[in-house]
Structures are given as C-alpha cells and as structure tokens.
JSON list of C-alpha atoms in Angstrom, two decimals:
[
{"chain": "A", "resi": 1, "resn": "SER", "atom": "CA", "xyz": [25.03, -21.17, -11.22]},
{"chain": "A", "resi": 2, "resn": "SER", "atom": "CA", "xyz": [22.95, -22.45, -8.33]},
{"chain": "A", "resi": 3, "resn": "ILE", "atom": "CA", "xyz": [21.90, -19.90, -5.74]},
{"chain": "A", "resi": 4, "resn": "TRP", "atom": "CA", "xyz": [21.55, -20.95, -2.12]},
{"chain": "A", "resi": 5, "resn": "VAL", "atom": "CA", "xyz": [20.55, -18.84, 0.85]},
{"chain": "A", "resi": 6, "resn": "ALA", "atom": "CA", "xyz": [22.67, -19.06, 4.01]},
{"chain": "A", "resi": 7, "resn": "ARG", "atom": "CA", "xyz": [21.16, -19.09, 7.49]},
{"chain": "A", "resi": 8, "resn": "ASP", "atom": "CA", "xyz": [22.03, -15.42, 7.92]},
{"chain": "A", "resi": 9, "resn": "GLY", "atom": "CA", "xyz": [20.08, -14.56, 4.76]},
{"chain": "A", "resi": 10, "resn": "GLU", "atom": "CA", "xyz": [23.10, -13.93, 2.51]},
{"chain": "A", "resi": 11, "resn": "ASN", "atom": "CA", "xyz": [23.29, -15.43, -0.98]},
{"chain": "A", "resi": 12, "resn": "MET", "atom": "CA", "xyz": [25.73, -18.26, -1.70]},
{"chain": "A", "resi": 13, "resn": "ILE", "atom": "CA", "xyz": [26.33, -18.83, -5.42]},
{"chain": "A", "resi": 14, "resn": "VAL", "atom": "CA", "xyz": [27.79, -22.15, -6.57]},
{"chain": "A", "resi": 15, "resn": "SER", "atom": "CA", "xyz": [29.06, -21.90, -10.15]},
{"chain": "A", "resi": 16, "resn": "SER", "atom": "CA", "xyz": [30.53, -24.34, -12.64]},
{"chain": "A", "resi": 17, "resn": "ALA", "atom": "CA", "xyz": [33.02, -22.30, -14.63]},
{"chain": "A", "resi": 18, "resn": "LEU", "atom": "CA", "xyz": [34.61, -24.96, -16.84]},
{"chain": "A", "resi": 19, "resn": "CYS", "atom": "CA", "xyz": [32.24, -24.43, -19.80]},
{"chain": "A", "resi": 20, "resn": "ALA", "atom": "CA", "xyz": [32.79, -20.67, -19.76]},
{"chain": "A", "resi": 21, "resn": "TYR", "atom": "CA", "xyz": [36.54, -21.14, -19.48]},
{"chain": "A", "resi": 22, "resn": "SER", "atom": "CA", "xyz": [36.54, -23.12, -22.74]},
{"chain": "A", "resi": 23, "resn": "ILE", "atom": "CA", "xyz": [35.99, -19.84, -24.64]},
{"chain": "A", "resi": 24, "resn": "GLY", "atom": "CA", "xyz": [39.25, -18.39, -25.98]},
{"chain": "A", "resi": 25, "resn": "PRO", "atom": "CA", "xyz": [40.30, -14.82, -26.89]},
{"chain": "A", "resi": 26, "resn": "GLU", "atom": "CA", "xyz": [39.72, -15.25, -30.64]},
{"chain": "A", "resi": 27, "resn": "GLU", "atom": "CA", "xyz": [36.21, -16.58, -30.14]},
{"chain": "A", "resi": 28, "resn": "ALA", "atom": "CA", "xyz": [35.38, -13.73, -27.74]},
{"chain": "A", "resi": 29, "resn": "ALA", "atom": "CA", "xyz": [36.75, -11.10, -30.12]},
{"chain": "A", "resi": 30, "resn": "SER", "atom": "CA", "xyz": [34.87, -12.63, -33.03]},
{"chain": "A", "resi": 31, "resn": "ALA", "atom": "CA", "xyz": [31.60, -12.49, -31.08]},
{"chain": "A", "resi": 32, "resn": "CYS", "atom": "CA", "xyz": [32.10, -8.74, -30.63]},
{"chain": "A", "resi": 33, "resn": "ALA", "atom": "CA", "xyz": [33.23, -7.98, -34.19]},
{"chain": "A", "resi": 34, "resn": "GLY", "atom": "CA", "xyz": [29.84, -6.62, -35.24]},
{"chain": "A", "resi": 35, "resn": "LEU", "atom": "CA", "xyz": [29.53, -4.10, -32.40]},
{"chain": "A", "resi": 36, "resn": "GLY", "atom": "CA", "xyz": [29.67, -0.36, -33.01]},
{"chain": "A", "resi": 37, "resn": "SER", "atom": "CA", "xyz": [28.71, 3.04, -31.66]},
{"chain": "A", "resi": 38, "resn": "GLY", "atom": "CA", "xyz": [25.51, 2.84, -29.63]},
{"chain": "A", "resi": 39, "resn": "ASP", "atom": "CA", "xyz": [26.05, -0.79, -28.69]},
{"chain": "A", "resi": 40, "resn": "VAL", "atom": "CA", "xyz": [26.88, -2.11, -25.21]},
{"chain": "A", "resi": 41, "resn": "LEU", "atom": "CA", "xyz": [29.13, -5.01, -24.24]},
{"chain": "A", "resi": 42, "resn": "LEU", "atom": "CA", "xyz": [28.34, -6.34, -20.76]},
{"chain": "A", "resi": 43, "resn": "VAL", "atom": "CA", "xyz": [30.62, -8.97, -19.25]},
{"chain": "A", "resi": 44, "resn": "GLN", "atom": "CA", "xyz": [30.91, -10.57, -15.83]},
{"chain": "A", "resi": 45, "resn": "GLY", "atom": "CA", "xyz": [33.63, -12.61, -14.17]},
{"chain": "A", "resi": 46, "resn": "ASN", "atom": "CA", "xyz": [32.57, -15.87, -15.78]},
{"chain": "A", "resi": 47, "resn": "LEU", "atom": "CA", "xyz": [35.26, -15.89, -18.49]},
{"chain": "A", "resi": 48, "resn": "ALA", "atom": "CA", "xyz": [39.03, -16.01, -18.16]},
{"chain": "A", "resi": 49, "resn": "ALA", "atom": "CA", "xyz": [41.02, -12.78, -18.40]},
{"chain": "A", "resi": 50, "resn": "GLY", "atom": "CA", "xyz": [42.18, -13.39, -22.00]},
{"chain": "A", "resi": 51, "resn": "PRO", "atom": "CA", "xyz": [38.78, -13.63, -23.69]},
{"chain": "A", "resi": 52, "resn": "THR", "atom": "CA", "xyz": [37.26, -10.97, -21.42]},
{"chain": "A", "resi": 53, "resn": "LEU", "atom": "CA", "xyz": [39.89, -8.41, -22.35]},
{"chain": "A", "resi": 54, "resn": "ALA", "atom": "CA", "xyz": [39.84, -9.42, -26.02]},
{"chain": "A", "resi": 55, "resn": "ALA", "atom": "CA", "xyz": [36.10, -8.80, -26.10]},
{"chain": "A", "resi": 56, "resn": "ALA", "atom": "CA", "xyz": [36.48, -5.44, -24.34]},
{"chain": "A", "resi": 57, "resn": "LEU", "atom": "CA", "xyz": [39.27, -4.29, -26.66]},
{"chain": "A", "resi": 58, "resn": "THR", "atom": "CA", "xyz": [37.28, -5.25, -29.76]},
{"chain": "A", "resi": 59, "resn": "ALA", "atom": "CA", "xyz": [34.13, -3.53, -28.50]},
{"chain": "A", "resi": 60, "resn": "ARG", "atom": "CA", "xyz": [35.87, -0.32, -27.37]},
{"chain": "A", "resi": 61, "resn": "SER", "atom": "CA", "xyz": [37.81, -0.07, -30.62]},
{"chain": "A", "resi": 62, "resn": "ALA", "atom": "CA", "xyz": [34.48, -0.17, -32.45]},
{"chain": "A", "resi": 63, "resn": "GLY", "atom": "CA", "xyz": [33.02, 2.60, -30.27]},
{"chain": "A", "resi": 64, "resn": "ALA", "atom": "CA", "xyz": [30.77, 0.43, -28.10]},
{"chain": "A", "resi": 65, "resn": "THR", "atom": "CA", "xyz": [30.28, 1.08, -24.38]},
{"chain": "A", "resi": 66, "resn": "THR", "atom": "CA", "xyz": [31.96, -1.63, -22.30]},
{"chain": "A", "resi": 67, "resn": "ILE", "atom": "CA", "xyz": [30.58, -2.61, -18.88]},
{"chain": "A", "resi": 68, "resn": "LEU", "atom": "CA", "xyz": [32.24, -4.95, -16.39]},
{"chain": "A", "resi": 69, "resn": "ASN", "atom": "CA", "xyz": [30.17, -6.47, -13.60]},
{"chain": "A", "resi": 70, "resn": "THR", "atom": "CA", "xyz": [32.66, -7.90, -11.10]},
{"chain": "A", "resi": 71, "resn": "ALA", "atom": "CA", "xyz": [30.60, -10.96, -10.19]},
{"chain": "A", "resi": 72, "resn": "PRO", "atom": "CA", "xyz": [31.85, -13.57, -9.72]},
{"chain": "A", "resi": 73, "resn": "ILE", "atom": "CA", "xyz": [35.01, -11.74, -8.67]},
{"chain": "A", "resi": 74, "resn": "GLN", "atom": "CA", "xyz": [38.43, -12.99, -9.80]},
{"chain": "A", "resi": 75, "resn": "ARG", "atom": "CA", "xyz": [41.83, -12.42, -8.24]},
{"chain": "A", "resi": 76, "resn": "ASP", "atom": "CA", "xyz": [43.29, -10.49, -11.16]},
{"chain": "A", "resi": 77, "resn": "MET", "atom": "CA", "xyz": [40.17, -8.46, -11.94]},
{"chain": "A", "resi": 78, "resn": "ALA", "atom": "CA", "xyz": [41.67, -5.18, -10.72]},
{"chain": "A", "resi": 79, "resn": "ALA", "atom": "CA", "xyz": [43.98, -5.31, -13.75]},
{"chain": "A", "resi": 80, "resn": "TRP", "atom": "CA", "xyz": [40.96, -5.46, -16.08]},
{"chain": "A", "resi": 81, "resn": "LEU", "atom": "CA", "xyz": [39.41, -2.15, -15.04]},
{"chain": "A", "resi": 82, "resn": "GLY", "atom": "CA", "xyz": [41.20, 0.10, -17.52]},
{"chain": "A", "resi": 83, "resn": "SER", "atom": "CA", "xyz": [39.66, -1.84, -20.40]},
{"chain": "A", "resi": 84, "resn": "PHE", "atom": "CA", "xyz": [36.10, -0.84, -19.48]},
{"chain": "A", "resi": 85, "resn": "ASN", "atom": "CA", "xyz": [34.06, 2.36, -19.58]},
{"chain": "A", "resi": 86, "resn": "VAL", "atom": "CA", "xyz": [31.92, 1.27, -16.63]},
{"chain": "A", "resi": 87, "resn": "VAL", "atom": "CA", "xyz": [32.52, -1.06, -13.69]},
{"chain": "A", "resi": 88, "resn": "ILE", "atom": "CA", "xyz": [29.64, -2.26, -11.50]},
{"chain": "A", "resi": 89, "resn": "THR", "atom": "CA", "xyz": [30.45, -3.96, -8.23]},
{"chain": "A", "resi": 90, "resn": "ASN", "atom": "CA", "xyz": [28.90, -4.57, -4.85]},
{"chain": "A", "resi": 91, "resn": "ALA", "atom": "CA", "xyz": [30.33, -3.24, -1.59]},
{"chain": "A", "resi": 92, "resn": "VAL", "atom": "CA", "xyz": [32.15, -6.48, -0.75]},
{"chain": "A", "resi": 93, "resn": "GLU", "atom": "CA", "xyz": [33.72, -6.80, -4.20]},
{"chain": "A", "resi": 94, "resn": "ALA", "atom": "CA", "xyz": [34.71, -3.11, -4.18]},
{"chain": "A", "resi": 95, "resn": "ALA", "atom": "CA", "xyz": [36.59, -3.67, -0.92]},
{"chain": "A", "resi": 96, "resn": "GLU", "atom": "CA", "xyz": [38.30, -6.79, -2.29]},
{"chain": "A", "resi": 97, "resn": "LEU", "atom": "CA", "xyz": [39.43, -4.96, -5.43]},
{"chain": "A", "resi": 98, "resn": "THR", "atom": "CA", "xyz": [40.77, -1.89, -3.66]},
{"chain": "A", "resi": 99, "resn": "GLY", "atom": "CA", "xyz": [41.30, -2.68, 0.02]},
{"chain": "A", "resi": 100, "resn": "LEU", "atom": "CA", "xyz": [39.20, 0.40, 0.85]},
{"chain": "A", "resi": 101, "resn": "ASP", "atom": "CA", "xyz": [35.78, 1.05, 2.35]},
{"chain": "A", "resi": 102, "resn": "CYS", "atom": "CA", "xyz": [32.92, 1.44, -0.11]},
{"chain": "A", "resi": 103, "resn": "ASN", "atom": "CA", "xyz": [33.00, 5.24, -0.42]},
{"chain": "A", "resi": 104, "resn": "ALA", "atom": "CA", "xyz": [36.74, 5.38, -1.06]},
{"chain": "A", "resi": 105, "resn": "ALA", "atom": "CA", "xyz": [36.63, 2.23, -3.17]},
{"chain": "A", "resi": 106, "resn": "VAL", "atom": "CA", "xyz": [34.13, 3.56, -5.70]},
{"chain": "A", "resi": 107, "resn": "THR", "atom": "CA", "xyz": [36.30, 6.63, -6.20]},
{"chain": "A", "resi": 108, "resn": "ALA", "atom": "CA", "xyz": [39.38, 4.46, -6.74]},
{"chain": "A", "resi": 109, "resn": "LEU", "atom": "CA", "xyz": [37.47, 2.26, -9.20]},
{"chain": "A", "resi": 110, "resn": "GLN", "atom": "CA", "xyz": [36.31, 5.32, -11.12]},
{"chain": "A", "resi": 111, "resn": "CYS", "atom": "CA", "xyz": [39.90, 6.54, -11.43]},
{"chain": "A", "resi": 112, "resn": "ALA", "atom": "CA", "xyz": [40.96, 3.09, -12.67]},
{"chain": "A", "resi": 113, "resn": "THR", "atom": "CA", "xyz": [38.36, 3.07, -15.44]},
{"chain": "A", "resi": 114, "resn": "ALA", "atom": "CA", "xyz": [38.53, 6.83, -16.18]},
{"chain": "A", "resi": 115, "resn": "GLY", "atom": "CA", "xyz": [34.80, 6.40, -16.76]},
{"chain": "A", "resi": 116, "resn": "VAL", "atom": "CA", "xyz": [32.04, 5.42, -14.33]},
{"chain": "A", "resi": 117, "resn": "ALA", "atom": "CA", "xyz": [32.09, 3.18, -11.26]},
{"chain": "A", "resi": 118, "resn": "ILE", "atom": "CA", "xyz": [28.99, 1.97, -9.44]},
{"chain": "A", "resi": 119, "resn": "ALA", "atom": "CA", "xyz": [28.99, 0.17, -6.09]},
{"chain": "A", "resi": 120, "resn": "THR", "atom": "CA", "xyz": [25.70, -1.39, -5.02]},
{"chain": "A", "resi": 121, "resn": "MET", "atom": "CA", "xyz": [24.90, -1.42, -1.30]},
{"chain": "A", "resi": 122, "resn": "GLY", "atom": "CA", "xyz": [21.69, -3.39, -0.97]},
{"chain": "A", "resi": 123, "resn": "ALA", "atom": "CA", "xyz": [18.94, -1.52, 0.90]},
{"chain": "A", "resi": 124, "resn": "LYS", "atom": "CA", "xyz": [21.10, 1.63, 0.95]},
{"chain": "A", "resi": 125, "resn": "GLY", "atom": "CA", "xyz": [21.04, 1.89, -2.85]},
{"chain": "A", "resi": 126, "resn": "ALA", "atom": "CA", "xyz": [24.21, 2.48, -4.85]},
{"chain": "A", "resi": 127, "resn": "LEU", "atom": "CA", "xyz": [27.14, 4.86, -5.11]},
{"chain": "A", "resi": 128, "resn": "PHE", "atom": "CA", "xyz": [27.65, 6.35, -8.58]},
{"chain": "A", "resi": 129, "resn": "ALA", "atom": "CA", "xyz": [31.06, 7.88, -9.34]},
{"chain": "A", "resi": 130, "resn": "ASP", "atom": "CA", "xyz": [32.09, 9.72, -12.49]},
{"chain": "A", "resi": 131, "resn": "SER", "atom": "CA", "xyz": [34.54, 12.51, -13.30]},
{"chain": "A", "resi": 132, "resn": "THR", "atom": "CA", "xyz": [32.33, 15.05, -11.46]},
{"chain": "A", "resi": 133, "resn": "GLY", "atom": "CA", "xyz": [32.27, 13.19, -8.14]},
{"chain": "A", "resi": 134, "resn": "THR", "atom": "CA", "xyz": [30.26, 10.57, -6.24]},
{"chain": "A", "resi": 135, "resn": "THR", "atom": "CA", "xyz": [26.48, 10.50, -5.83]},
{"chain": "A", "resi": 136, "resn": "LEU", "atom": "CA", "xyz": [24.32, 8.29, -3.62]},
{"chain": "A", "resi": 137, "resn": "LEU", "atom": "CA", "xyz": [21.42, 6.75, -5.53]},
{"chain": "A", "resi": 138, "resn": "PRO", "atom": "CA", "xyz": [19.02, 5.74, -2.73]},
{"chain": "A", "resi": 139, "resn": "ALA", "atom": "CA", "xyz": [16.91, 2.61, -2.98]},
{"chain": "A", "resi": 140, "resn": "PRO", "atom": "CA", "xyz": [13.16, 2.71, -2.37]},
{"chain": "A", "resi": 141, "resn": "ASP", "atom": "CA", "xyz": [12.03, 1.40, 1.02]},
{"chain": "A", "resi": 142, "resn": "VAL", "atom": "CA", "xyz": [10.62, -2.07, 0.34]},
{"chain": "A", "resi": 143, "resn": "ASP", "atom": "CA", "xyz": [9.86, -5.29, 2.22]},
{"chain": "A", "resi": 144, "resn": "VAL", "atom": "CA", "xyz": [12.66, -7.68, 1.25]},
{"chain": "A", "resi": 145, "resn": "VAL", "atom": "CA", "xyz": [11.61, -11.28, 0.60]},
{"chain": "A", "resi": 146, "resn": "ASP", "atom": "CA", "xyz": [14.50, -12.70, -1.45]},
{"chain": "A", "resi": 147, "resn": "ALA", "atom": "CA", "xyz": [17.59, -10.85, -2.70]},
{"chain": "A", "resi": 148, "resn": "SER", "atom": "CA", "xyz": [18.55, -13.56, -5.21]},
{"chain": "A", "resi": 149, "resn": "GLY", "atom": "CA", "xyz": [19.18, -12.07, -8.64]},
{"chain": "A", "resi": 150, "resn": "ALA", "atom": "CA", "xyz": [18.93, -8.43, -7.55]},
{"chain": "A", "resi": 151, "resn": "GLY", "atom": "CA", "xyz": [22.41, -7.67, -8.83]},
{"chain": "A", "resi": 152, "resn": "ASP", "atom": "CA", "xyz": [21.58, -9.19, -12.20]},
{"chain": "A", "resi": 153, "resn": "VAL", "atom": "CA", "xyz": [18.42, -7.09, -12.43]},
{"chain": "A", "resi": 154, "resn": "MET", "atom": "CA", "xyz": [20.39, -3.96, -11.63]},
{"chain": "A", "resi": 155, "resn": "VAL", "atom": "CA", "xyz": [23.15, -4.61, -14.15]},
{"chain": "A", "resi": 156, "resn": "GLY", "atom": "CA", "xyz": [20.90, -5.87, -16.93]},
{"chain": "A", "resi": 157, "resn": "THR", "atom": "CA", "xyz": [18.44, -3.01, -16.56]},
{"chain": "A", "resi": 158, "resn": "LEU", "atom": "CA", "xyz": [21.26, -0.46, -16.66]},
{"chain": "A", "resi": 159, "resn": "ALA", "atom": "CA", "xyz": [22.78, -1.96, -19.81]},
{"chain": "A", "resi": 160, "resn": "GLY", "atom": "CA", "xyz": [19.42, -2.13, -21.56]},
{"chain": "A", "resi": 161, "resn": "LEU", "atom": "CA", "xyz": [18.60, 1.48, -20.76]},
{"chain": "A", "resi": 162, "resn": "VAL", "atom": "CA", "xyz": [22.00, 2.71, -21.96]},
{"chain": "A", "resi": 163, "resn": "VAL", "atom": "CA", "xyz": [21.35, 1.01, -25.32]},
{"chain": "A", "resi": 164, "resn": "GLN", "atom": "CA", "xyz": [18.06, 2.93, -25.46]},
{"chain": "A", "resi": 165, "resn": "GLY", "atom": "CA", "xyz": [19.88, 6.24, -25.01]},
{"chain": "A", "resi": 166, "resn": "PHE", "atom": "CA", "xyz": [19.61, 6.91, -21.28]},
{"chain": "A", "resi": 167, "resn": "SER", "atom": "CA", "xyz": [22.61, 8.46, -19.59]},
{"chain": "A", "resi": 168, "resn": "LEU", "atom": "CA", "xyz": [24.55, 6.20, -17.25]},
{"chain": "A", "resi": 169, "resn": "LYS", "atom": "CA", "xyz": [23.32, 8.05, -14.17]},
{"chain": "A", "resi": 170, "resn": "GLN", "atom": "CA", "xyz": [19.68, 7.96, -15.32]},
{"chain": "A", "resi": 171, "resn": "ALA", "atom": "CA", "xyz": [20.02, 4.27, -16.12]},
{"chain": "A", "resi": 172, "resn": "ALA", "atom": "CA", "xyz": [21.61, 3.56, -12.73]},
{"chain": "A", "resi": 173, "resn": "MET", "atom": "CA", "xyz": [18.78, 5.32, -10.85]},
{"chain": "A", "resi": 174, "resn": "ILE", "atom": "CA", "xyz": [16.15, 3.29, -12.66]},
{"chain": "A", "resi": 175, "resn": "ALA", "atom": "CA", "xyz": [18.18, 0.09, -12.27]},
{"chain": "A", "resi": 176, "resn": "VAL", "atom": "CA", "xyz": [18.34, 0.55, -8.49]},
{"chain": "A", "resi": 177, "resn": "ALA", "atom": "CA", "xyz": [14.55, 0.89, -8.42]},
{"chain": "A", "resi": 178, "resn": "ALA", "atom": "CA", "xyz": [14.17, -2.23, -10.59]},
{"chain": "A", "resi": 179, "resn": "ALA", "atom": "CA", "xyz": [16.45, -4.25, -8.30]},
{"chain": "A", "resi": 180, "resn": "SER", "atom": "CA", "xyz": [14.49, -3.04, -5.29]},
{"chain": "A", "resi": 181, "resn": "LEU", "atom": "CA", "xyz": [11.28, -4.27, -6.88]},
{"chain": "A", "resi": 182, "resn": "SER", "atom": "CA", "xyz": [12.81, -7.68, -7.58]},
{"chain": "A", "resi": 183, "resn": "VAL", "atom": "CA", "xyz": [13.73, -8.34, -3.94]},
{"chain": "A", "resi": 184, "resn": "THR", "atom": "CA", "xyz": [10.05, -8.16, -2.94]},
{"chain": "A", "resi": 185, "resn": "ARG", "atom": "CA", "xyz": [9.49, -11.49, -4.72]},
{"chain": "A", "resi": 186, "resn": "ILE", "atom": "CA", "xyz": [10.71, -15.05, -4.31]},
{"chain": "A", "resi": 187, "resn": "GLY", "atom": "CA", "xyz": [13.12, -16.55, -6.82]},
{"chain": "A", "resi": 188, "resn": "THR", "atom": "CA", "xyz": [15.62, -15.32, -9.36]},
{"chain": "A", "resi": 189, "resn": "SER", "atom": "CA", "xyz": [14.19, -15.07, -12.89]},
{"chain": "A", "resi": 190, "resn": "PRO", "atom": "CA", "xyz": [10.56, -15.06, -11.64]},
{"chain": "A", "resi": 191, "resn": "SER", "atom": "CA", "xyz": [11.33, -11.94, -9.61]},
{"chain": "A", "resi": 192, "resn": "PHE", "atom": "CA", "xyz": [12.55, -9.89, -12.57]},
{"chain": "A", "resi": 193, "resn": "PRO", "atom": "CA", "xyz": [10.39, -6.83, -13.34]},
{"chain": "A", "resi": 194, "resn": "SER", "atom": "CA", "xyz": [8.13, -7.11, -16.37]},
{"chain": "A", "resi": 195, "resn": "ALA", "atom": "CA", "xyz": [8.36, -4.81, -19.37]},
{"chain": "A", "resi": 196, "resn": "ALA", "atom": "CA", "xyz": [5.30, -2.92, -18.11]},
{"chain": "A", "resi": 197, "resn": "GLU", "atom": "CA", "xyz": [6.87, -2.46, -14.67]},
{"chain": "A", "resi": 198, "resn": "LEU", "atom": "CA", "xyz": [10.12, -1.21, -16.18]},
{"chain": "A", "resi": 199, "resn": "THR", "atom": "CA", "xyz": [8.18, 1.25, -18.32]},
{"chain": "A", "resi": 200, "resn": "GLU", "atom": "CA", "xyz": [6.57, 2.64, -15.16]},
{"chain": "A", "resi": 201, "resn": "LEU", "atom": "CA", "xyz": [9.95, 2.92, -13.45]},
{"chain": "A", "resi": 202, "resn": "VAL", "atom": "CA", "xyz": [11.30, 4.90, -16.40]},
{"chain": "A", "resi": 203, "resn": "ASN", "atom": "CA", "xyz": [8.59, 7.49, -15.75]},
{"chain": "A", "resi": 204, "resn": "PRO", "atom": "CA", "xyz": [10.22, 10.35, -13.76]},
{"chain": "A", "resi": 205, "resn": "ASP", "atom": "CA", "xyz": [7.09, 10.66, -11.60]},
{"chain": "A", "resi": 206, "resn": "ALA", "atom": "CA", "xyz": [7.43, 7.02, -10.62]},
{"chain": "A", "resi": 207, "resn": "LEU", "atom": "CA", "xyz": [11.07, 7.51, -9.73]},
{"chain": "A", "resi": 208, "resn": "ALA", "atom": "CA", "xyz": [10.17, 10.39, -7.46]},
{"chain": "A", "resi": 209, "resn": "ARG", "atom": "CA", "xyz": [7.75, 8.28, -5.39]}
]
C-alpha cells in the first residue's frame, strides 16, 4: 500500500490487492495449522473472505485468539464478525459496518463477535466494548505531525501484548498510547515506537501520566 495525505490532512491509502487475493482457503488454513492456545491470529481486510474465514476457523478451533482489523474494509465484512474473538475498527469503518454512530456501533460489533470490539477515534482515543459494557480509553494529548500508520501501531501493539499475557483491555490502553506516540513523528514505519519506548508504556506509572 502507498499512503498519501489529502489536503484536509486525512490519509488516503492506495492498495494493490491482486497478490493477496491469490491466496486461497487451503493455503490460509495451512498457514494457521500450527497455532494453539496462547497464540494470536491477526488479519486485516487484505484477503478475500474465503481464506480469511478459513484462517479464523482453523485458529479458533485450535484455541488461538482471533483478531480482525477491518482495514481495508470490504463490503461483506459484517458477515465475518462472528468468526473472530476481537474486532478492531475505526469510527468510519464502524459506521459503515453497522449504520450507527460510533458509540452504538461498537456495542453492535461487540454483540456480533460475542467477544470484544474496539473502535478507534483518533485524538479522542478508543471505545472498548466487552460483555460488561463500553469504556472510553482516552488518548494522551500530543502534537500530531503525521497520522500515517497509527492504526497499524495500535493493532500490532495490542496483538503483541495479548501474546505476552496482557488482558485485552490492558493491551488496548497501552496500544492507544503507542499509537499516540507514533503520530508525533513523520512517516509510517519510522514512526513506530521502539522496544524501549513500548517497555516504558507498559509501565503503569507511564500510563497514568
């Protein structure tokens, strides 16, 4: 994908999906055959529905946690939600999937997964919904330079922390802070927090600041 920035500051992502669409259900399932309890499968909207759902079914059957990030969004993605333990979306995608505003949408997405739904809202942070209700996870107040890649930082950080044993809510709180740090820098990969920075964010005292 190539990331461009529109005149109003919003990201425009131009993707070439043909290579990803060459992957079939059997290949996707085979790639997940070695997963088990304690593992995490994270997928986005880059693959077709068949291989995406085959991967999710294989991973869930083996006891792995399955996470769907709804970027880039696809028309039939709402039908995928029940195959995942966690769905992570942004406010625009949440509205497209449900036809509701962000607060109502994250609740509807949580019901569809029967697990956890997270809707990111940029500078406002993220909404986290599970079976106990919805919680706002506020973002730190930072000077935004470039939002490119912030969603990837959020999702990747969350998945990595879950593998390390953090709860989904703990991981989401830290991931919001990591994404907020990334937008203070120019670029996509160059803006990603370092291992040392992530270690500091994991510190509860750092989260409280």
